[in-house]
C-alpha positions as CSV (number, residue, x, y, z in Angstrom):
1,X,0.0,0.0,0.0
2,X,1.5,3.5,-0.9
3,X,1.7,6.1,1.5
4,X,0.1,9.2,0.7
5,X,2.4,10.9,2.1
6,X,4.7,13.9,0.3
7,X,7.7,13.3,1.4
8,X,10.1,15.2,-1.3
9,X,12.2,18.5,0.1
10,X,11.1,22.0,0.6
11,X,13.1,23.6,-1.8
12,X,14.3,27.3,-1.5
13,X,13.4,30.4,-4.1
14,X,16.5,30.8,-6.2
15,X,15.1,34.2,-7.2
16,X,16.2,35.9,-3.8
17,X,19.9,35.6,-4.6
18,X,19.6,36.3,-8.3
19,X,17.7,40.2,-7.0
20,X,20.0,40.5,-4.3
21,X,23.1,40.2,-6.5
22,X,21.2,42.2,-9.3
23,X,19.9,45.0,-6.8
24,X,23.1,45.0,-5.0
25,X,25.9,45.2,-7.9
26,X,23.6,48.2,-9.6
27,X,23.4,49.8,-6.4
28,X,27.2,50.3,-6.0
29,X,27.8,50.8,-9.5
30,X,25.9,53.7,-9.4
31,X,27.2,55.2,-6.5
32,X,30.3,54.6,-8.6
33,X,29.0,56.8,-11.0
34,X,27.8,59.6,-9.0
35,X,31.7,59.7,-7.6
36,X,30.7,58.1,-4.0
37,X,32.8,54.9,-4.5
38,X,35.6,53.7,-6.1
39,X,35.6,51.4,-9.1
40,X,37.8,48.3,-7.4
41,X,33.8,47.1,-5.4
42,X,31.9,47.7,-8.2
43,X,34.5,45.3,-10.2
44,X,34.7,42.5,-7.8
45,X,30.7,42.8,-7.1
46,X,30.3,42.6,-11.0
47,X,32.1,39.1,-10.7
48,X,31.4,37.4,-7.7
49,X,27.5,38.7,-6.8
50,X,26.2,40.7,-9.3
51,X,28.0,37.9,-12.2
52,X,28.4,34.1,-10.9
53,X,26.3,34.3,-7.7
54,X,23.3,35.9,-10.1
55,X,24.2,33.2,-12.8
56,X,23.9,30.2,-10.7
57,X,20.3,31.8,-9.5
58,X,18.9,31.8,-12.7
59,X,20.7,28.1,-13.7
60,X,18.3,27.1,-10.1
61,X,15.6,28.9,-11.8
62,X,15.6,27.0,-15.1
63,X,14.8,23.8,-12.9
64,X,12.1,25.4,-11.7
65,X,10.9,25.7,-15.6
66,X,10.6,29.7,-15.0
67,X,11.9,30.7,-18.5
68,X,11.4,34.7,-17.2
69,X,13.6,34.0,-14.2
70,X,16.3,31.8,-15.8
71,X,16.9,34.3,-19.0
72,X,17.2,37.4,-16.9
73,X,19.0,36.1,-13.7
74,X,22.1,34.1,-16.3
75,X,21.7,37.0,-18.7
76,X,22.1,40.0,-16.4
77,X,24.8,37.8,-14.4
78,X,26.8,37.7,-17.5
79,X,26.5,41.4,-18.4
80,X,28.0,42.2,-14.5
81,X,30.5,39.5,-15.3
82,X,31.2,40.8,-19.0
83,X,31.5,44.2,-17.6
84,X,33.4,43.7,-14.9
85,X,36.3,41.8,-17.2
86,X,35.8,45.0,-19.7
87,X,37.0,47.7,-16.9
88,X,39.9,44.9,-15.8
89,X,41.0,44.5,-19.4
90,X,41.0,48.3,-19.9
91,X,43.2,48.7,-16.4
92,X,45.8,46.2,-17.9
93,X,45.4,47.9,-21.7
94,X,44.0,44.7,-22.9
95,X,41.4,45.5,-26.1
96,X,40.6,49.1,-24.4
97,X,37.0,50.1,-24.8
98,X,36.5,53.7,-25.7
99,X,33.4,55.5,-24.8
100,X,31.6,54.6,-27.9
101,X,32.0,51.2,-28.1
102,X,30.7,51.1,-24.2
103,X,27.8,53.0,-25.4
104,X,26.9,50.3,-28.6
105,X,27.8,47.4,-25.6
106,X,24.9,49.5,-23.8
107,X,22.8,49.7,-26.7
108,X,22.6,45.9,-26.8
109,X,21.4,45.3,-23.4
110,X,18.5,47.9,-24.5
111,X,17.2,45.9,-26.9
112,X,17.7,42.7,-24.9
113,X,15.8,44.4,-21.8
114,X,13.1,45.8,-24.1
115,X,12.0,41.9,-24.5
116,X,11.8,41.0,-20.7
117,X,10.1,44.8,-20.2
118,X,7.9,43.5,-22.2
119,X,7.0,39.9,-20.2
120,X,7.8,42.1,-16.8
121,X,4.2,44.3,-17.8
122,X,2.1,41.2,-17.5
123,X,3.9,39.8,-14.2
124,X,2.6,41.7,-11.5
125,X,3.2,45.8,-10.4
126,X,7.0,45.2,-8.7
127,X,8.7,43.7,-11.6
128,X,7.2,45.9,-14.2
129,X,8.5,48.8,-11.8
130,X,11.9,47.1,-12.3
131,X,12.1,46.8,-15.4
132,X,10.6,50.0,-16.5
133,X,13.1,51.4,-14.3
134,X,16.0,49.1,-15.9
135,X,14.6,50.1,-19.2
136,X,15.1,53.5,-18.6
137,X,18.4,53.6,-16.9
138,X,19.8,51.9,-20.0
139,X,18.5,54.7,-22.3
140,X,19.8,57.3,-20.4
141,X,23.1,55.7,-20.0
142,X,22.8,55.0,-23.8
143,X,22.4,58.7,-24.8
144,X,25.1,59.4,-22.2
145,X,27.8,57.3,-24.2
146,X,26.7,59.2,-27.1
147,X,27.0,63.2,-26.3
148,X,25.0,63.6,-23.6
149,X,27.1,62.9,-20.7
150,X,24.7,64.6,-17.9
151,X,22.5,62.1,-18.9
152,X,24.6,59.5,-17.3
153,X,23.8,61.5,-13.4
154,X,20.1,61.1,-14.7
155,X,20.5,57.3,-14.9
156,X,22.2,57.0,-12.0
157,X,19.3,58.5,-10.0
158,X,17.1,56.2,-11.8
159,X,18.9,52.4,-11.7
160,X,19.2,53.6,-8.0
161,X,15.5,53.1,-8.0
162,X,15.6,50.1,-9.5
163,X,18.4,48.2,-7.5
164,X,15.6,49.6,-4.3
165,X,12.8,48.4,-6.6
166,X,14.6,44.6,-7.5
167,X,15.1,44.5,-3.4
168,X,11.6,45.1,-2.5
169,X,11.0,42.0,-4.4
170,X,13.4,40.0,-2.6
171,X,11.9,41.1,0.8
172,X,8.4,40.4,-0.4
173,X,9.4,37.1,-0.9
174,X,11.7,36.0,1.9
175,X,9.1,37.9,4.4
176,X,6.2,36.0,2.7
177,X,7.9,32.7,3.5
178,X,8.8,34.0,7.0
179,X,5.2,35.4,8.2
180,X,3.4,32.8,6.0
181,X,1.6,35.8,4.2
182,X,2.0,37.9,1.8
183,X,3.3,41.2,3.7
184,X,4.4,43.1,0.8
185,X,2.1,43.4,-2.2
186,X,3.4,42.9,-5.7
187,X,0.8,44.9,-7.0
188,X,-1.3,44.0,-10.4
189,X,0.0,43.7,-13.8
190,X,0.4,46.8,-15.5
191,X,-0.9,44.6,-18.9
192,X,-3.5,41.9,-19.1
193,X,-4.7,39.8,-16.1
194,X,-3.1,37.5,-14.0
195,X,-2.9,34.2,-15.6
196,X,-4.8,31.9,-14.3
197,X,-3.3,29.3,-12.0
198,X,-4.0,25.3,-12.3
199,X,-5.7,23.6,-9.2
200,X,-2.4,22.0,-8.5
201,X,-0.3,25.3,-8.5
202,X,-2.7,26.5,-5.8
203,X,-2.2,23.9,-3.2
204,X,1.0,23.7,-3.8
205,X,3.1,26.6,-1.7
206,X,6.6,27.2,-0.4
207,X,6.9,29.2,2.7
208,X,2.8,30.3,2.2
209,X,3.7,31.3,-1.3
210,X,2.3,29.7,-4.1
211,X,4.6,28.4,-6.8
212,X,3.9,30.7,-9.7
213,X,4.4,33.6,-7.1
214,X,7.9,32.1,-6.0
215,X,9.1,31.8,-9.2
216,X,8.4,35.0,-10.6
217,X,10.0,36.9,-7.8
């Protein structure tokens, strides 16, 4: 006779490190920017929390079979990792990047974050905030590179409130699992409706979190 019984592990929300290491790394980075802190944090942030601990979150979220979660978490770890290596390589005089080609680098990541903008509008309230936020930032910075350089204190301001924006959802989560509740809202989508979860996905929670909440941050 088979026991009814569901024995298999709780299993953590990889999505806690991957914002923390996102929120964190663009935190400092701007600061960096607005001439508060040095570049030698931002560098080793880039490649230890912002890069490879943010990477390995979103490799933990592609077991989860969140495809929102595991492209931006891997894909944003390798731009902190990616940058990180480009200010190094510059410090040694190894392919120097000049302001221009930093700008078309930021270009890139424009168009790459217009396409999870996109999916973020139909998540719920906090991410579209993020990556609104994100989207922004990276324009700003992107007319920066390119003749505007005030611009670049604009988007500092502005990715400030998105590293603050990326952490509110990593409290909202860890504090949901902790009181058993949701304490901070996530807010609605800004597009569409919420989509509609199976029976199973309802009784099945994590910390009194349902699984399509946990996964999507």
């Amino acid at each position: 006779m088979s026991s009814s019984n569901d024995s298999s592990p709780k299993t953590c929300n990889p999505a806690v490190v991957g914002l923390a290491g996102f929120g964190l790394t663009t935190l400092v980075l701007q600061l960096h920017n607005l001439g508060l802190v040095g570049l030698g944090p931002v560098i080793w942030l880039g490649l230890i929390f912002g890069g490879l601990a943010q990477f390995v979150a979103g490799i933990q979220e592609m077991k989860t079979g969140n495809n929102f979660g595991y492209c931006a978490f891997t894909s944003y770890g390798a731009f902190w990792i990616s940058l990180s290596c480009m200010f190094l390589a510059g410090h040694f005089g190894i392919h120097e990047a000049t302001t221009t080609d930093v700008g078309w680098f930021l270009v890139a990541w424009t168009l790459f974050t217009v396409v999870l903008w996109v999916g973020a509008l139909r998540i719920h309230g906090a991410m579209a905030l993020t990556f609104t936020l994100l989207l922004v930032g990276f324009v700003l910075l992107d007319l920066g590179h390119f003749g505007f350089p005030m611009l670049n204190t604009v988007a500092a301001y502005v990715l400030i409130g998105c590293a603050l924006s990326a952490w509110y959802m990593m409290a909202r989560i860890i504090l949901g699992e902790i009181y058993g509740r949701e304490v901070l809202p996530a807010g609605r989508p800004w597009v569409g409706a919420v989509r509609r979860e199976s029976a199973d996905t309802r009784s099945t929670a994590v910390g009194g979190l349902p699984v399509a909440a946990r996964v999507r941050g």
